[in-house]
Tab-separated table of C-alpha atoms and ligand atoms in Angstrom:
chain	number	residue	atom	x	y	z
A	1	UNK	CA	65.583	128.885	139.663
A	2	UNK	CA	61.948	129.460	139.668
A	3	UNK	CA	59.905	127.805	136.709
A	4	UNK	CA	59.112	130.743	134.375
A	5	UNK	CA	55.923	128.919	133.233
A	6	UNK	CA	54.436	128.745	136.672
A	7	UNK	CA	55.325	132.138	138.296
A	8	UNK	CA	56.404	135.641	137.609
A	9	UNK	CA	56.800	138.837	139.589
A	10	UNK	CA	53.134	139.477	139.720
A	11	UNK	CA	51.375	136.024	139.182
A	12	UNK	CA	51.712	132.450	140.250
A	13	UNK	CA	49.805	129.132	139.013
A	14	UNK	CA	48.077	127.713	141.887
A	15	UNK	CA	45.109	125.229	142.618
A	16	UNK	CA	41.866	127.154	142.531
A	17	UNK	CA	38.963	125.398	144.356
A	18	UNK	CA	36.520	123.906	141.943
A	19	UNK	CA	38.457	124.882	138.872
A	20	UNK	CA	41.642	122.939	138.914
A	21	UNK	CA	44.591	125.224	138.348
A	22	UNK	CA	44.395	129.010	137.867
A	23	UNK	CA	46.644	132.088	137.900
A	24	UNK	CA	46.475	134.241	141.037
A	25	UNK	CA	47.828	137.799	141.717
A	26	UNK	CA	50.955	137.762	143.836
A	27	UNK	CA	50.430	141.373	144.989
A	28	UNK	CA	48.027	144.222	144.497
A	29	UNK	CA	47.880	145.305	140.844
A	30	UNK	CA	46.706	148.664	139.663
A	31	UNK	CA	44.278	148.980	136.673
A	32	UNK	CA	46.428	149.088	133.408
A	33	UNK	CA	49.407	147.259	135.114
A	34	UNK	CA	51.303	145.041	132.832
A	35	UNK	CA	51.112	141.663	134.524
A	36	UNK	CA	53.137	139.488	132.114
A	37	UNK	CA	54.390	139.205	128.491
A	38	UNK	CA	53.695	135.682	127.242
A	39	UNK	CA	56.025	134.362	124.268
A	40	UNK	CA	54.577	131.632	122.205
A	41	UNK	CA	56.017	128.109	122.729
A	42	UNK	CA	55.320	127.908	118.932
A	43	UNK	CA	52.985	129.502	116.314
A	44	UNK	CA	50.699	127.552	113.942
A	45	UNK	CA	50.000	128.935	110.448
A	46	UNK	CA	46.543	129.253	109.683
A	47	UNK	CA	46.848	126.668	106.722
A	48	UNK	CA	47.950	123.964	109.103
A	49	UNK	CA	45.144	124.845	111.740
A	50	UNK	CA	42.508	122.348	110.676
A	51	UNK	CA	40.353	119.930	112.612
A	52	UNK	CA	41.167	116.734	110.692
A	53	UNK	CA	44.565	116.827	108.953
A	54	UNK	CA	47.468	114.775	109.787
A	55	UNK	CA	49.408	117.894	108.675
A	56	UNK	CA	48.481	119.354	112.016
A	57	UNK	CA	49.626	116.287	114.074
A	58	UNK	CA	52.923	116.249	112.180
A	59	UNK	CA	53.559	119.969	112.650
A	60	UNK	CA	52.623	119.724	116.467
A	61	UNK	CA	54.891	116.724	117.047
A	62	UNK	CA	57.812	118.649	115.287
A	63	UNK	CA	57.209	121.726	117.301
A	64	UNK	CA	57.079	119.989	120.394
A	65	UNK	CA	60.262	118.158	119.844
A	66	UNK	CA	62.043	121.503	119.516
A	67	UNK	CA	60.948	122.596	123.047
A	68	UNK	CA	63.265	122.498	126.081
A	69	UNK	CA	61.932	120.104	128.796
A	70	UNK	CA	60.408	122.838	130.925
A	71	UNK	CA	58.460	124.194	127.913
A	72	UNK	CA	57.416	120.620	126.879
A	73	UNK	CA	56.091	120.026	130.581
A	74	UNK	CA	54.246	123.353	130.469
A	75	UNK	CA	52.413	122.253	127.276
A	76	UNK	CA	51.614	118.799	128.521
A	77	UNK	CA	50.338	120.350	131.896
A	78	UNK	CA	47.690	122.356	130.034
A	79	UNK	CA	43.986	121.364	129.975
A	80	UNK	CA	42.739	119.075	127.160
A	81	UNK	CA	38.918	119.352	126.956
A	82	UNK	CA	38.636	117.912	123.489
A	83	UNK	CA	39.979	114.501	123.762
A	84	UNK	CA	38.181	111.483	125.120
A	85	UNK	CA	40.673	109.479	127.286
A	86	UNK	CA	44.197	110.587	127.496
A	87	UNK	CA	45.518	114.128	126.641
A	88	UNK	CA	46.554	114.525	123.140
A	89	UNK	CA	48.717	117.249	121.605
A	90	UNK	CA	45.781	118.188	119.107
A	91	UNK	CA	43.416	118.289	122.097
A	92	UNK	CA	45.632	120.522	124.148
A	93	UNK	CA	46.240	122.744	121.087
A	94	UNK	CA	42.597	123.292	120.288
A	95	UNK	CA	41.614	123.865	124.042
A	96	UNK	CA	44.363	126.431	124.480
A	97	UNK	CA	45.356	128.138	121.338
A	98	UNK	CA	45.017	131.768	120.637
A	99	UNK	CA	44.425	133.640	117.470
A	100	UNK	CA	47.075	136.454	116.683
A	101	UNK	CA	47.304	139.074	114.270
A	102	UNK	CA	50.698	139.616	112.657
A	103	UNK	CA	51.358	142.705	110.519
A	104	UNK	CA	53.384	140.757	108.044
A	105	UNK	CA	50.468	138.337	107.013
A	106	UNK	CA	46.714	138.511	106.168
A	107	UNK	CA	45.976	135.400	107.725
A	108	UNK	CA	45.393	134.915	111.557
A	109	UNK	CA	47.999	132.255	112.768
A	110	UNK	CA	47.506	130.708	116.219
A	111	UNK	CA	49.909	130.701	119.082
A	112	UNK	CA	50.481	128.436	122.091
A	113	UNK	CA	50.743	130.828	124.915
A	114	UNK	CA	51.740	128.789	128.020
A	115	UNK	CA	50.981	131.324	130.742
A	116	UNK	CA	47.781	132.955	129.146
A	117	UNK	CA	46.400	129.505	128.549
A	118	UNK	CA	46.294	128.932	132.298
A	119	UNK	CA	43.932	131.700	133.085
A	120	UNK	CA	40.391	130.556	133.837
A	121	UNK	CA	37.280	132.256	132.294
A	122	UNK	CA	35.039	134.892	133.477
A	123	UNK	CA	32.218	136.661	131.708
A	124	UNK	CA	33.410	139.671	133.452
A	125	UNK	CA	37.191	139.369	133.531
A	126	UNK	CA	39.613	141.360	135.403
A	127	UNK	CA	42.428	141.162	132.852
A	128	UNK	CA	42.747	141.732	129.117
A	129	UNK	CA	45.443	140.659	126.669
A	130	UNK	CA	46.472	141.773	123.324
A	131	UNK	CA	49.093	140.690	120.798
A	132	UNK	CA	52.227	142.846	120.623
A	133	UNK	CA	53.369	142.123	116.978
A	134	UNK	CA	56.607	144.090	117.456
A	135	UNK	CA	57.733	141.894	120.469
A	136	UNK	CA	55.903	138.836	119.228
A	137	UNK	CA	54.191	138.234	122.557
A	138	UNK	CA	50.926	138.614	124.139
A	139	UNK	CA	50.671	141.196	127.007
A	140	UNK	CA	48.230	140.866	129.798
A	141	UNK	CA	47.082	143.952	131.793
A	142	UNK	CA	44.868	144.425	134.631
A	143	UNK	CA	41.522	145.619	133.570
A	144	UNK	CA	40.621	146.825	136.980
A	145	UNK	CA	42.275	146.987	140.490
A	146	UNK	CA	43.267	143.493	141.526
A	147	UNK	CA	43.886	142.318	145.090
A	148	UNK	CA	46.770	140.135	146.124
A	149	UNK	CA	45.567	136.474	146.026
A	150	UNK	CA	42.755	137.281	143.662
A	151	UNK	CA	42.399	135.002	140.663
A	152	UNK	CA	43.264	136.542	137.214
A	153	UNK	CA	40.597	135.853	134.713
A	154	UNK	CA	40.198	136.245	130.994
A	155	UNK	CA	37.026	136.130	128.852
A	156	UNK	CA	37.161	133.051	126.536
A	157	UNK	CA	34.322	134.250	124.353
A	158	UNK	CA	33.649	137.215	122.268
A	159	UNK	CA	30.484	138.257	124.075
A	160	UNK	CA	29.333	140.898	121.508
A	161	UNK	CA	28.410	138.097	119.115
A	162	UNK	CA	24.756	136.765	118.634
A	163	UNK	CA	24.220	133.672	120.586
A	164	UNK	CA	26.629	134.511	123.292
A	165	UNK	CA	24.712	137.273	125.120
A	166	UNK	CA	22.482	135.621	128.059
A	167	UNK	CA	23.759	133.537	130.634
A	168	UNK	CA	22.101	130.513	129.228
A	169	UNK	CA	23.800	131.087	125.874
A	170	UNK	CA	27.300	131.679	127.484
A	171	UNK	CA	27.044	128.611	129.849
A	172	UNK	CA	25.978	126.229	126.928
A	173	UNK	CA	28.817	127.497	124.657
A	174	UNK	CA	31.416	127.287	127.363
A	175	UNK	CA	30.286	123.718	128.418
A	176	UNK	CA	30.312	122.452	124.795
A	177	UNK	CA	33.512	124.345	123.935
A	178	UNK	CA	35.644	124.014	127.106
A	179	UNK	CA	33.691	121.383	129.193
A	180	UNK	CA	32.966	123.480	132.361
A	181	UNK	CA	29.800	125.103	133.901
A	182	UNK	CA	30.584	128.894	134.251
A	183	UNK	CA	30.022	130.095	137.765
A	184	UNK	CA	31.787	133.455	137.191
A	185	UNK	CA	30.478	136.629	139.184
A	186	UNK	CA	28.030	137.284	136.343
A	187	UNK	CA	26.599	133.858	135.775
A	188	UNK	CA	26.169	133.197	139.385
A	189	UNK	CA	24.134	136.444	140.150
A	190	UNK	CA	20.842	136.008	142.086
A	191	UNK	CA	18.070	135.287	139.741
A	192	UNK	CA	16.430	138.798	139.641
A	193	UNK	CA	19.863	140.429	138.969
A	194	UNK	CA	20.603	137.916	136.539
A	195	UNK	CA	17.461	138.455	134.757
A	196	UNK	CA	18.384	142.273	134.536
A	197	UNK	CA	22.045	141.558	133.481
A	198	UNK	CA	20.609	139.362	130.597
A	199	UNK	CA	18.279	142.106	129.654
A	200	UNK	CA	20.888	144.746	129.499
A	201	UNK	CA	23.241	142.530	127.571
A	202	UNK	CA	20.366	142.034	125.066
A	203	UNK	CA	19.783	145.682	124.733
A	204	UNK	CA	23.662	146.364	124.173
A	205	UNK	CA	23.509	143.754	121.521
A	206	UNK	CA	20.462	145.307	119.761
A	207	UNK	CA	22.063	148.921	120.024
A	208	UNK	CA	25.233	147.435	118.349
A	209	UNK	CA	23.069	146.285	115.483
A	210	UNK	CA	21.658	149.709	114.934
A	211	UNK	CA	24.937	151.321	115.120
A	212	UNK	CA	26.495	149.003	112.646
A	213	UNK	CA	23.708	149.117	110.104
A	214	UNK	CA	23.969	152.768	109.477
A	215	UNK	CA	22.923	153.979	106.042
A	216	UNK	CA	25.121	156.312	104.006
A	217	UNK	CA	22.553	159.235	103.649
A	218	UNK	CA	21.172	160.290	106.892
A	219	UNK	CA	19.665	163.644	108.101
A	220	UNK	CA	21.313	165.161	110.987
A	221	UNK	CA	18.189	164.445	113.102
A	222	UNK	CA	18.757	160.727	112.278
A	223	UNK	CA	22.428	160.979	113.068
A	224	UNK	CA	21.669	162.603	116.330
A	225	UNK	CA	19.395	159.729	117.087
A	226	UNK	CA	22.050	157.216	116.291
A	227	UNK	CA	24.412	159.138	118.433
A	228	UNK	CA	22.165	158.791	121.448
A	229	UNK	CA	22.011	154.983	120.601
A	230	UNK	CA	25.750	154.852	120.447
A	231	UNK	CA	26.139	156.562	123.737
A	232	UNK	CA	23.864	154.265	125.441
A	233	UNK	CA	25.599	151.274	123.750
A	234	UNK	CA	29.083	152.600	124.968
A	235	UNK	CA	27.677	153.147	128.509
A	236	UNK	CA	26.199	149.669	128.690
A	237	UNK	CA	29.368	147.971	127.485
A	238	UNK	CA	31.239	149.873	130.101
A	239	UNK	CA	28.850	149.099	132.899
A	240	UNK	CA	28.554	145.483	132.138
A	241	UNK	CA	32.292	145.184	132.015
A	242	UNK	CA	32.690	144.227	128.220
A	243	UNK	CA	36.281	143.927	127.215
A	244	UNK	CA	38.129	147.191	126.724
A	245	UNK	CA	38.337	146.460	122.862
A	246	UNK	CA	34.624	146.273	122.807
A	247	UNK	CA	34.172	149.531	124.680
A	248	UNK	CA	36.639	151.202	122.493
A	249	UNK	CA	34.642	150.026	119.375
A	250	UNK	CA	31.400	151.761	120.805
A	251	UNK	CA	33.560	154.953	121.755
A	252	UNK	CA	34.924	155.179	118.330
A	253	UNK	CA	31.321	155.195	116.982
A	254	UNK	CA	30.433	157.847	119.487
A	255	UNK	CA	33.304	160.019	118.575
A	256	UNK	CA	32.641	159.847	114.807
A	257	UNK	CA	29.072	160.819	114.989
A	258	UNK	CA	29.694	163.602	117.544
A	259	UNK	CA	32.301	165.005	115.144
A	260	UNK	CA	29.787	164.680	112.188
A	261	UNK	CA	27.267	166.616	114.149
A	262	UNK	CA	29.772	169.324	115.320
A	263	UNK	CA	29.244	168.265	119.062
A	264	UNK	CA	32.676	169.265	120.167
A	265	UNK	CA	32.148	168.624	124.020
A	266	UNK	CA	30.797	165.138	123.300
A	267	UNK	CA	33.682	164.293	121.041
A	268	UNK	CA	36.097	165.716	123.611
A	269	UNK	CA	34.603	163.626	126.450
A	270	UNK	CA	34.497	160.458	124.692
A	271	UNK	CA	38.165	160.941	123.335
A	272	UNK	CA	39.336	161.300	126.985
A	273	UNK	CA	37.554	157.994	127.902
A	274	UNK	CA	39.109	156.328	124.661
A	275	UNK	CA	42.546	157.508	125.743
A	276	UNK	CA	42.222	155.936	129.173
A	277	UNK	CA	40.644	152.641	127.905
A	278	UNK	CA	43.443	152.347	125.175
A	279	UNK	CA	45.909	152.666	127.965
A	280	UNK	CA	44.515	149.980	129.838
A	281	UNK	CA	44.507	147.447	127.007
A	282	UNK	CA	47.535	148.486	125.039
A	283	UNK	CA	49.783	150.306	127.507
A	284	UNK	CA	50.213	154.228	128.035
A	285	UNK	CA	52.907	154.354	125.387
A	286	UNK	CA	51.095	152.673	122.711
A	287	UNK	CA	50.011	153.903	119.315
A	288	UNK	CA	46.336	153.344	120.301
A	289	UNK	CA	46.736	155.914	122.997
A	290	UNK	CA	48.431	158.382	120.677
A	291	UNK	CA	45.556	158.007	118.176
A	292	UNK	CA	42.990	158.920	120.930
A	293	UNK	CA	45.192	161.704	122.096
A	294	UNK	CA	45.129	163.058	118.576
A	295	UNK	CA	41.379	162.835	118.499
A	296	UNK	CA	41.179	164.821	121.646
A	297	UNK	CA	43.875	167.485	120.487
A	298	UNK	CA	43.329	167.729	116.807
A	299	UNK	CA	39.874	166.360	116.235
A	300	UNK	CA	39.283	167.604	112.795
A	301	UNK	CA	42.557	166.267	111.483
A	302	UNK	CA	41.874	162.941	112.918
A	303	UNK	CA	38.438	162.931	111.356
A	304	UNK	CA	39.943	163.712	107.855
A	305	UNK	CA	42.985	161.492	108.269
B	1	LIG	ZN1	30.060	133.356	133.270
């Protein structure tokens, strides 16, 4: 029987030149395709997730003891970029854990997701994952059409945060956090294109600040200006290949401002985009798609509700 931690219908763990191991597409994948569902080896409550406590070591040891042999091997096969010398469970955990948002708790526990953890990083990834709390797993979907044999990539950093914008900033964070030099398609652009890319990312960041810093009482002319800013912000996040979740964040602002100004066509257009984007990240049957559909079909009700 195939090792479920090494291959599935659409993916397979393989050697990737210059990167060690990675995950490759086994067939052509369409945008929005569900590539895999990854169930945690174990979940670590946020109170136990600390840098120094022995509590974490004890917790990890207990969790590892409970795993079957195949799962144990999958854990120890993951990269440890934190330990000096031999791999440690703590080092593997901190290199590979993912925050998850469970509806039952206000905290953000972390999960060891054995397949998702195998994806290498790109500043312009071709997949996106989200935690499906109902099923208790992370779901990975294709963010664009992917060819058979292409490497599946995930973005390790939230690139919308200050200090993670330019190539230099991203590279230095990835080096210190994960120990590699990023040579993704964005970071390895030729100098003039890279300079342009950096500039647009800085612009997108500055626009986000304008949109987040909205005051309560604005004239319709001021709202109209912010709407133009938000439209440009959404356009840039889309063009630069920011994660769907970040594109949706900008789309939400555009929709809201357009509704406040009574610009029905703009609201309709962005709700169509939102619906498509939500389908890519969350799946076509998701509540997020329903919410965007509602914005399109019953905009006033959605605004008030
Ligand atoms: Zn990069």
